PDB file of C-alpha atoms and ligand atoms in Angstrom:
ATOM      1  CA  MET O 264      -8.795 -19.398 -30.811  1.00 79.00           C
ATOM      2  CA  ILE O 265      -6.960 -16.135 -30.031  1.00 80.00           C
ATOM      3  CA  ARG O 266     -10.307 -14.310 -29.975  1.00 83.00           C
ATOM      4  CA  LEU O 267     -11.692 -16.864 -27.549  1.00 84.00           C
ATOM      5  CA  LEU O 268      -8.640 -16.503 -25.282  1.00 85.00           C
ATOM      6  CA  SER O 269      -8.893 -12.700 -25.240  1.00 85.00           C
ATOM      7  CA  LEU O 270     -12.621 -12.961 -24.516  1.00 85.00           C
ATOM      8  CA  LEU O 271     -11.900 -15.328 -21.626  1.00 86.00           C
ATOM      9  CA  ASN O 272      -9.199 -12.950 -20.369  1.00 81.00           C
ATOM     10  CA  PHE O 273     -11.619 -10.009 -20.600  1.00 80.00           C
ATOM     11  CA  VAL O 274     -14.243 -11.928 -18.614  1.00 85.00           C
ATOM     12  CA  ALA O 275     -11.661 -12.977 -16.003  1.00 81.00           C
ATOM     13  CA  VAL O 276     -10.433  -9.376 -15.563  1.00 80.00           C
ATOM     14  CA  TRP O 277     -14.016  -8.074 -15.396  1.00 83.00           C
ATOM     15  CA  PHE O 278     -14.923 -10.700 -12.811  1.00 78.00           C
ATOM     16  CA  HIS O 279     -11.802  -9.946 -10.765  1.00 80.00           C
ATOM     17  CA  ASN O 280     -12.544  -6.196 -10.824  1.00 81.00           C
ATOM     18  CA  SER O 281     -16.161  -6.642  -9.746  1.00 82.00           C
ATOM     19  CA  LYS O 282     -15.041  -8.883  -6.903  1.00 81.00           C
ATOM     20  CA  ALA O 283     -12.363  -6.415  -5.703  1.00 86.00           C
ATOM     21  CA  ARG O 284     -14.815  -3.485  -5.938  1.00 85.00           C
ATOM     22  CA  ARG O 285     -17.097  -5.159  -3.409  1.00 87.00           C
ATOM     23  CA  PHE O 286     -14.516  -4.434  -0.703  1.00 89.00           C
ATOM     24  CA  VAL O 287     -13.668  -0.796  -1.482  1.00 93.00           C
ATOM     25  CA  GLU O 288     -15.323   2.524  -2.184  1.00 91.00           C
ATOM     26  CA  CYS O 289     -14.412   3.552  -5.701  1.00 94.00           C
ATOM     27  CA  GLU O 290     -15.768   4.509  -9.063  1.00 90.00           C
ATOM     28  CA  GLU O 291     -15.670   2.587 -12.355  1.00 90.00           C
ATOM     29  CA  SER O 292     -12.439   4.247 -13.561  1.00 94.00           C
ATOM     30  CA  VAL O 293     -10.485   2.369 -10.861  1.00 95.00           C
ATOM     31  CA  LYS O 294      -8.831  -0.813 -12.132  1.00 95.00           C
ATOM     32  CA  PHE O 295      -7.419  -3.895 -10.426  1.00 95.00           C
ATOM     33  CA  THR O 296      -5.082  -6.160 -12.379  1.00 93.00           C
ATOM     34  CA  ARG O 297      -5.476  -9.913 -12.046  1.00 89.00           C
ATOM     35  CA  ASN O 298      -2.533  -9.846  -9.645  1.00 91.00           C
ATOM     36  CA  ALA O 299      -4.281  -7.360  -7.332  1.00 94.00           C
ATOM     37  CA  PHE O 300      -5.845  -8.435  -4.082  1.00 94.00           C
ATOM     38  CA  VAL O 301      -7.938  -6.614  -1.480  1.00 96.00           C
ATOM     39  CA  TYR O 302      -8.003  -7.869   2.113  1.00 94.00           C
ATOM     40  CA  ASN O 303     -10.515  -5.720   3.925  1.00 95.00           C
ATOM     41  CA  HIS O 304     -11.034  -6.931   7.477  1.00 92.00           C
ATOM     42  CA  GLY O 305     -13.383  -4.025   8.208  1.00 90.00           C
ATOM     43  CA  ASP O 306     -16.046  -2.029   6.453  1.00 93.00           C
ATOM     44  CA  LYS O 307     -16.055  -1.208   2.756  1.00 93.00           C
ATOM     45  CA  LYS O 308     -15.912   2.521   3.576  1.00 94.00           C
ATOM     46  CA  ASN O 309     -12.510   2.025   5.249  1.00 96.00           C
ATOM     47  CA  ILE O 310     -10.849   1.896   1.809  1.00 97.00           C
ATOM     48  CA  LYS O 311     -11.404   4.880  -0.465  1.00 97.00           C
ATOM     49  CA  LEU O 312      -9.786   4.871  -3.897  1.00 97.00           C
ATOM     50  CA  GLY O 313      -9.808   8.007  -6.062  1.00 97.00           C
ATOM     51  CA  SER O 314     -10.572   8.111  -9.768  1.00 97.00           C
ATOM     52  CA  HIS O 315      -8.353   6.195 -12.259  1.00 97.00           C
ATOM     53  CA  VAL O 316      -6.357   4.488  -9.511  1.00 97.00           C
ATOM     54  CA  LEU O 317      -4.600   1.314 -10.713  1.00 97.00           C
ATOM     55  CA  ILE O 318      -3.865  -1.470  -8.230  1.00 97.00           C
ATOM     56  CA  ASP O 319      -1.473  -4.266  -9.200  1.00 96.00           C
ATOM     57  CA  GLY O 320      -0.549  -5.336  -5.661  1.00 97.00           C
ATOM     58  CA  ILE O 321      -2.144  -6.079  -2.321  1.00 97.00           C
ATOM     59  CA  ILE O 322      -4.048  -3.601  -0.195  1.00 97.00           C
ATOM     60  CA  GLU O 323      -4.869  -4.729   3.308  1.00 96.00           C
ATOM     61  CA  CYS O 324      -7.054  -2.786   5.707  1.00 96.00           C
ATOM     62  CA  TYR O 325      -7.896  -3.835   9.260  1.00 95.00           C
ATOM     63  CA  GLU O 326     -11.076  -3.342  11.292  1.00 93.00           C
ATOM     64  CA  LYS O 327     -10.160   0.130  12.613  1.00 94.00           C
ATOM     65  CA  GLY O 328      -7.978   1.026   9.647  1.00 96.00           C
ATOM     66  CA  GLU O 329      -8.406   3.644   6.960  1.00 97.00           C
ATOM     67  CA  LEU O 330      -6.763   3.609   3.552  1.00 98.00           C
ATOM     68  CA  ILE O 331      -7.118   6.561   1.206  1.00 98.00           C
ATOM     69  CA  VAL O 332      -5.582   6.640  -2.275  1.00 98.00           C
ATOM     70  CA  GLY O 333      -5.797   9.803  -4.387  1.00 98.00           C
ATOM     71  CA  ASP O 334      -6.702  10.176  -8.063  1.00 98.00           C
ATOM     72  CA  PHE O 335      -4.410   8.632 -10.715  1.00 98.00           C
ATOM     73  CA  SER O 336      -2.166   6.913  -8.186  1.00 98.00           C
ATOM     74  CA  TYR O 337      -0.568   3.579  -9.029  1.00 98.00           C
ATOM     75  CA  ILE O 338       0.200   0.756  -6.617  1.00 98.00           C
ATOM     76  CA  GLY O 339       2.501  -1.813  -8.265  1.00 98.00           C
ATOM     77  CA  ARG O 340       3.191  -5.297  -6.923  1.00 98.00           C
ATOM     78  CA  ALA O 341       3.496  -3.826  -3.479  1.00 98.00           C
ATOM     79  CA  ARG O 342       1.665  -4.364  -0.195  1.00 98.00           C
ATOM     80  CA  VAL O 343      -0.007  -1.588   1.774  1.00 98.00           C
ATOM     81  CA  PHE O 344      -1.092  -2.355   5.353  1.00 97.00           C
ATOM     82  CA  ALA O 345      -3.559   0.014   7.019  1.00 97.00           C
ATOM     83  CA  ALA O 346      -4.332  -0.814  10.638  1.00 96.00           C
ATOM     84  CA  HIS O 347      -4.761   2.838  11.609  1.00 96.00           C
ATOM     85  CA  CYS O 348      -4.444   5.259   8.664  1.00 97.00           C
ATOM     86  CA  VAL O 349      -2.467   5.283   5.427  1.00 98.00           C
ATOM     87  CA  ASP O 350      -3.111   8.382   3.353  1.00 98.00           C
ATOM     88  CA  ILE O 351      -1.722   8.283  -0.199  1.00 98.00           C
ATOM     89  CA  GLY O 352      -2.117  11.414  -2.295  1.00 98.00           C
ATOM     90  CA  LYS O 353      -2.770  11.870  -5.992  1.00 98.00           C
ATOM     91  CA  GLY O 354      -0.368  10.934  -8.779  1.00 98.00           C
ATOM     92  CA  VAL O 355       1.735   8.725  -6.492  1.00 98.00           C
ATOM     93  CA  TYR O 356       3.807   5.887  -8.006  1.00 98.00           C
ATOM     94  CA  ILE O 357       4.479   2.888  -5.786  1.00 98.00           C
ATOM     95  CA  SER O 358       6.849   0.420  -7.466  1.00 98.00           C
ATOM     96  CA  ASP O 359       7.073  -3.350  -7.131  1.00 98.00           C
ATOM     97  CA  GLY O 360       8.272  -4.873  -3.886  1.00 98.00           C
ATOM     98  CA  VAL O 361       7.310  -1.874  -1.750  1.00 98.00           C
ATOM     99  CA  VAL O 362       5.770  -2.249   1.702  1.00 98.00           C
ATOM    100  CA  VAL O 363       3.874   0.643   3.291  1.00 98.00           C
ATOM    101  CA  MET O 364       2.651   0.373   6.878  1.00 97.00           C
ATOM    102  CA  ASP O 365       1.173   2.447   9.680  1.00 97.00           C
ATOM    103  CA  SER O 366       1.866  -0.053  12.449  1.00 95.00           C
ATOM    104  CA  ASP O 367       4.301  -2.814  13.333  1.00 93.00           C
ATOM    105  CA  LEU O 368       1.338  -5.232  13.166  1.00 91.00           C
ATOM    106  CA  HIS O 369       2.927  -7.535  15.752  1.00 92.00           C
ATOM    107  CA  PRO O 370       3.799  -6.897  19.395  1.00 92.00           C
ATOM    108  CA  ILE O 371       7.358  -6.652  20.708  1.00 93.00           C
ATOM    109  CA  SER O 372       6.663  -9.536  23.093  1.00 93.00           C
ATOM    110  CA  GLY O 373       7.814 -12.820  21.530  1.00 94.00           C
ATOM    111  CA  ARG O 374       5.444 -14.746  23.786  1.00 94.00           C
ATOM    112  CA  LYS O 375       2.447 -12.775  22.578  1.00 93.00           C
ATOM    113  CA  ARG O 376       3.542 -13.156  18.936  1.00 93.00           C
ATOM    114  CA  TYR O 377       3.754 -16.912  19.496  1.00 94.00           C
ATOM    115  CA  ASP O 378       0.308 -17.000  21.165  1.00 93.00           C
ATOM    116  CA  ASP O 379      -1.074 -15.022  18.190  1.00 92.00           C
ATOM    117  CA  LEU O 380       0.442 -17.496  15.724  1.00 93.00           C
ATOM    118  CA  VAL O 381      -0.918 -20.495  17.608  1.00 94.00           C
ATOM    119  CA  ALA O 382      -4.379 -18.926  17.893  1.00 93.00           C
ATOM    120  CA  TRP O 383      -4.314 -18.093  14.193  1.00 92.00           C
ATOM    121  CA  ARG O 384      -2.906 -21.297  12.731  1.00 94.00           C
ATOM    122  CA  ARG O 385      -4.476 -23.807  15.134  1.00 95.00           C
ATOM    123  CA  ASP O 386      -7.722 -22.139  16.240  1.00 93.00           C
ATOM    124  CA  GLY O 387      -8.458 -19.976  13.202  1.00 92.00           C
ATOM    125  CA  VAL O 388      -8.471 -16.750  15.232  1.00 91.00           C
ATOM    126  CA  PHE O 389      -6.976 -13.927  13.184  1.00 85.00           C
ATOM    127  CA  PRO O 390      -4.093 -12.151  15.054  1.00 83.00           C
ATOM    128  CA  ASP O 391      -5.036  -9.094  17.070  1.00 83.00           C
ATOM    129  CA  VAL O 392      -3.253  -6.166  15.405  1.00 86.00           C
ATOM    130  CA  TYR O 393      -4.315  -3.633  18.058  1.00 88.00           C
ATOM    131  CA  THR O 394      -3.362  -4.832  21.558  1.00 85.00           C
ATOM    132  CA  ASP O 395       0.176  -3.783  22.629  1.00 87.00           C
ATOM    133  CA  ILE O 396       0.961  -2.568  19.130  1.00 91.00           C
ATOM    134  CA  ILE O 397       2.087   0.927  18.177  1.00 91.00           C
ATOM    135  CA  TYR O 398       0.402   2.505  15.201  1.00 93.00           C
ATOM    136  CA  LYS O 399       0.860   5.951  13.652  1.00 97.00           C
ATOM    137  CA  LYS O 400      -0.576   7.539  10.527  1.00 98.00           C
ATOM    138  CA  THR O 401       1.592   7.245   7.415  1.00 98.00           C
ATOM    139  CA  VAL O 402       1.290   9.837   4.648  1.00 98.00           C
ATOM    140  CA  LEU O 403       2.562   9.851   1.064  1.00 98.00           C
ATOM    141  CA  ALA O 404       1.787  13.309  -0.321  1.00 98.00           C
ATOM    142  CA  ASP O 405       0.902  14.098  -3.945  1.00 98.00           C
ATOM    143  CA  PHE O 406       3.364  13.165  -6.751  1.00 98.00           C
ATOM    144  CA  VAL O 407       5.607  10.996  -4.554  1.00 98.00           C
ATOM    145  CA  TRP O 408       7.570   8.259  -6.380  1.00 98.00           C
ATOM    146  CA  VAL O 409       8.568   5.208  -4.332  1.00 98.00           C
ATOM    147  CA  GLY O 410      11.301   3.123  -6.039  1.00 98.00           C
ATOM    148  CA  ALA O 411      11.435  -0.662  -6.096  1.00 98.00           C
ATOM    149  CA  ASN O 412      11.711  -2.697  -2.875  1.00 98.00           C
ATOM    150  CA  VAL O 413      11.320   0.199  -0.457  1.00 98.00           C
ATOM    151  CA  SER O 414       9.891  -0.194   3.067  1.00 98.00           C
ATOM    152  CA  ILE O 415       7.976   2.757   4.500  1.00 98.00           C
ATOM    153  CA  LEU O 416       7.471   2.370   8.217  1.00 98.00           C
ATOM    154  CA  LYS O 417       4.759   3.643  10.546  1.00 97.00           C
ATOM    155  CA  GLY O 418       4.323   7.339  11.253  1.00 98.00           C
ATOM    156  CA  VAL O 419       6.325   8.607   8.301  1.00 98.00           C
ATOM    157  CA  THR O 420       5.194  11.574   6.197  1.00 98.00           C
ATOM    158  CA  ILE O 421       6.723  11.775   2.736  1.00 98.00           C
ATOM    159  CA  GLY O 422       6.421  15.300   1.382  1.00 98.00           C
ATOM    160  CA  GLU O 423       5.063  16.323  -2.015  1.00 98.00           C
ATOM    161  CA  GLY O 424       7.026  15.172  -5.062  1.00 98.00           C
ATOM    162  CA  ALA O 425       9.693  13.368  -3.022  1.00 98.00           C
ATOM    163  CA  ILE O 426      11.500  10.365  -4.558  1.00 98.00           C
ATOM    164  CA  ILE O 427      12.535   7.343  -2.504  1.00 98.00           C
ATOM    165  CA  ALA O 428      15.478   5.527  -4.102  1.00 98.00           C
ATOM    166  CA  ALA O 429      15.231   1.778  -4.715  1.00 98.00           C
ATOM    167  CA  GLY O 430      15.785  -0.495  -1.732  1.00 98.00           C
ATOM    168  CA  SER O 431      15.466   2.201   0.920  1.00 98.00           C
ATOM    169  CA  VAL O 432      13.992   1.861   4.380  1.00 98.00           C
ATOM    170  CA  VAL O 433      12.164   5.056   5.349  1.00 98.00           C
ATOM    171  CA  THR O 434      12.006   5.526   9.104  1.00 98.00           C
ATOM    172  CA  LYS O 435      11.658   9.330   9.334  1.00 98.00           C
ATOM    173  CA  ASP O 436       9.758  12.107   7.553  1.00 98.00           C
ATOM    174  CA  VAL O 437      10.984  13.088   4.097  1.00 98.00           C
ATOM    175  CA  GLU O 438      10.983  16.726   2.954  1.00 98.00           C
ATOM    176  CA  ALA O 439       8.962  17.675  -0.119  1.00 98.00           C
ATOM    177  CA  TRP O 440      10.854  17.699  -3.472  1.00 98.00           C
ATOM    178  CA  THR O 441      13.862  15.793  -2.212  1.00 98.00           C
ATOM    179  CA  ILE O 442      15.436  12.449  -3.163  1.00 98.00           C
ATOM    180  CA  VAL O 443      16.292  10.159  -0.274  1.00 98.00           C
ATOM    181  CA  GLY O 444      17.904   6.725  -0.239  1.00 98.00           C
ATOM    182  CA  GLY O 445      19.537   4.020   1.858  1.00 98.00           C
ATOM    183  CA  ASN O 446      18.787   2.260   5.112  1.00 98.00           C
ATOM    184  CA  PRO O 447      17.771   4.312   6.993  1.00 98.00           C
ATOM    185  CA  ALA O 448      16.905   6.658   4.134  1.00 98.00           C
ATOM    186  CA  LYS O 449      18.952   9.875   4.081  1.00 98.00           C
ATOM    187  CA  LEU O 450      18.901  12.946   1.882  1.00 98.00           C
ATOM    188  CA  ILE O 451      20.587  12.423  -1.510  1.00 98.00           C
ATOM    189  CA  ARG O 452      19.670  15.791  -2.976  1.00 98.00           C
ATOM    190  CA  GLU O 453      16.941  18.403  -3.328  1.00 97.00           C
ATOM    191  CA  ILE O 454      14.945  18.518  -6.562  1.00 97.00           C
ATOM    192  CA  PRO O 455      15.358  22.027  -7.968  1.00 95.00           C
ATOM    193  CA  GLU O 456      12.355  24.019  -9.165  1.00 93.00           C
ATOM    194  CA  HIS O 457      13.053  23.376 -12.870  1.00 94.00           C
ATOM    195  CA  GLU O 458      12.978  19.549 -12.366  1.00 92.00           C
ATOM    196  CA  ARG O 459       9.688  19.459 -10.433  1.00 93.00           C
TER     197      ARG O 459
HETATM  198  C1  COA T 159      16.141   7.749  -6.982  1.00 86.44           C
HETATM  199  C2  COA T 159      16.853   7.632  -8.309  1.00 86.44           C
HETATM  200  C3  COA T 159      15.832   7.781  -9.458  1.00 86.44           C
HETATM  201  C4  COA T 159      17.871   8.775  -8.336  1.00 86.44           C
HETATM  202  O1  COA T 159      18.600   8.696  -9.521  1.00 86.44           O
HETATM  203  P1  COA T 159      19.772   9.755  -9.808  1.00 86.44           P
HETATM  204  O2  COA T 159      19.312  11.153  -9.497  1.00 86.44           O
HETATM  205  O3  COA T 159      20.292   9.467 -11.171  1.00 86.44           O
HETATM  206  O4  COA T 159      20.839   9.380  -8.699  1.00 86.44           O
HETATM  207  P2  COA T 159      22.387   8.967  -8.909  1.00 86.44           P
HETATM  208  O5  COA T 159      22.482   7.628  -9.520  1.00 86.44           O
HETATM  209  O6  COA T 159      23.098  10.124  -9.563  1.00 86.44           O
HETATM  210  O7  COA T 159      22.897   8.854  -7.405  1.00 86.44           O
HETATM  211  C5  COA T 159      23.084   9.992  -6.577  1.00 86.44           C
HETATM  212  C6  COA T 159      23.638   9.522  -5.252  1.00 86.44           C
HETATM  213  O8  COA T 159      22.607   8.741  -4.592  1.00 86.44           O
HETATM  214  C7  COA T 159      23.087   7.433  -4.286  1.00 86.44           C
HETATM  215  N1  COA T 159      21.997   6.495  -4.541  1.00 86.44           N
HETATM  216  C8  COA T 159      21.340   6.300  -5.701  1.00 86.44           C
HETATM  217  N2  COA T 159      20.412   5.344  -5.556  1.00 86.44           N
HETATM  218  C9  COA T 159      20.499   4.926  -4.281  1.00 86.44           C
HETATM  219  C10 COA T 159      19.808   3.947  -3.543  1.00 86.44           C
HETATM  220  N3  COA T 159      18.844   3.195  -4.101  1.00 86.44           N
HETATM  221  N4  COA T 159      20.126   3.787  -2.251  1.00 86.44           N
HETATM  222  C11 COA T 159      21.114   4.525  -1.682  1.00 86.44           C
HETATM  223  N5  COA T 159      21.803   5.474  -2.335  1.00 86.44           N
HETATM  224  C12 COA T 159      21.506   5.665  -3.630  1.00 86.44           C
HETATM  225  C13 COA T 159      24.256   7.209  -5.256  1.00 86.44           C
HETATM  226  O9  COA T 159      25.166   6.281  -4.732  1.00 86.44           O
HETATM  227  C14 COA T 159      24.841   8.597  -5.346  1.00 86.44           C
HETATM  228  O10 COA T 159      25.629   8.832  -4.206  1.00 86.44           O
HETATM  229  P3  COA T 159      26.999   9.718  -4.302  1.00 86.44           P
HETATM  230  O11 COA T 159      26.539  11.104  -4.734  1.00 86.44           O
HETATM  231  O12 COA T 159      27.543   9.662  -2.933  1.00 86.44           O
HETATM  232  O13 COA T 159      27.830   9.056  -5.354  1.00 86.44           O
HETATM  233  C15 COA T 159      17.581   6.281  -8.453  1.00 86.44           C
HETATM  234  O14 COA T 159      18.646   6.222  -7.499  1.00 86.44           O
HETATM  235  C16 COA T 159      16.677   5.068  -8.205  1.00 86.44           C
HETATM  236  O15 COA T 159      16.412   4.641  -7.083  1.00 86.44           O
HETATM  237  N6  COA T 159      16.219   4.471  -9.303  1.00 86.44           N
HETATM  238  C17 COA T 159      15.342   3.308  -9.248  1.00 86.44           C
HETATM  239  C18 COA T 159      13.917   3.739  -9.543  1.00 86.44           C
HETATM  240  C19 COA T 159      12.981   2.568  -9.415  1.00 86.44           C
HETATM  241  O16 COA T 159      12.943   1.873  -8.419  1.00 86.44           O
HETATM  242  N7  COA T 159      12.177   2.351 -10.446  1.00 86.44           N
HETATM  243  C20 COA T 159      11.254   1.245 -10.426  1.00 86.44           C
HETATM  244  C21 COA T 159      10.186   1.389 -11.505  1.00 86.44           C
HETATM  245  S1  COA T 159       8.963   2.606 -11.085  1.00 86.44           S
END
C-alpha cells in the first residue's frame, strides 16, 4: 500500500513538473513542487530558470515580461510577478509569503480598476497590466536572502548577499551585504567581511 502511494506521488510530481516545464525555459535539474504554479501569459522564453532552481510558489509572467532566476535559487511559497523584468541572481533564498513585483499591476484610477474587474469577471477579458501602469525592473542580486512575508516593490535593486528581515516592505534599493528590515525597510546593520 505504502509503495503504491509513493509510486502515485512520484507519478503526480513527475506529471506536475512536465506540465510546469512546458511554460518555462529550463533544464532537467530544475524542480517544481506540487504546490508550485507557473502562469505564463506570454512566450515560454520569457521565463528562464537556471540549473537546480527549486520552485515551491507561484511565478507569473505577463506578455511583455521577463523573469530570470539564477542557478541554485529557491522560491518558497511566494509569488513573483514579472510584467516588465524581474532578475533574480544565483543562490537566492525567497521565503514563504514573499511577493516580488516590477509593477503595480493596477492603475491608480479607481474607475479604470473597476472597468478592468468588470471586463475580467463578466466578459472574460484578462486585465490590461500595461496601460497607465508604472513598471520598473526589479533585481535581487546573487546570495540575497528574503525573509518570510516580505514585499519587494517595483524598481528595487537588492545588492549581493543582502538580507531582508521578515515582514519588511522594500521600497528602495538595498546595499550589498547589509541587513534591512521594517516598513519601509531601513538599514539594521552591515554584514562584516567575516560573516559573508
Ligand atoms: C534578518 C534576521 C535574520 C536578522 O537577525 P539578527 O541579526 O539576529 O537580528 P536581531 O534579532 O539581533 O535584530 C537586530 C535589530 O533589527 C531589528 N529587527 C530584527 N528583525 C526585524 C524585522 N523583521 N523587522 C524590523 N526590524 C527587525 C531588531 O528589532 C533589532 O533592532 P534594535 O537593534 O534596535 O534592537 C532576522 O531579523 C529575521 O528576519 N529572521 C527571520 C528569517 C526568516 O524569515 N526566515 C524564514 C525561513 S527562510
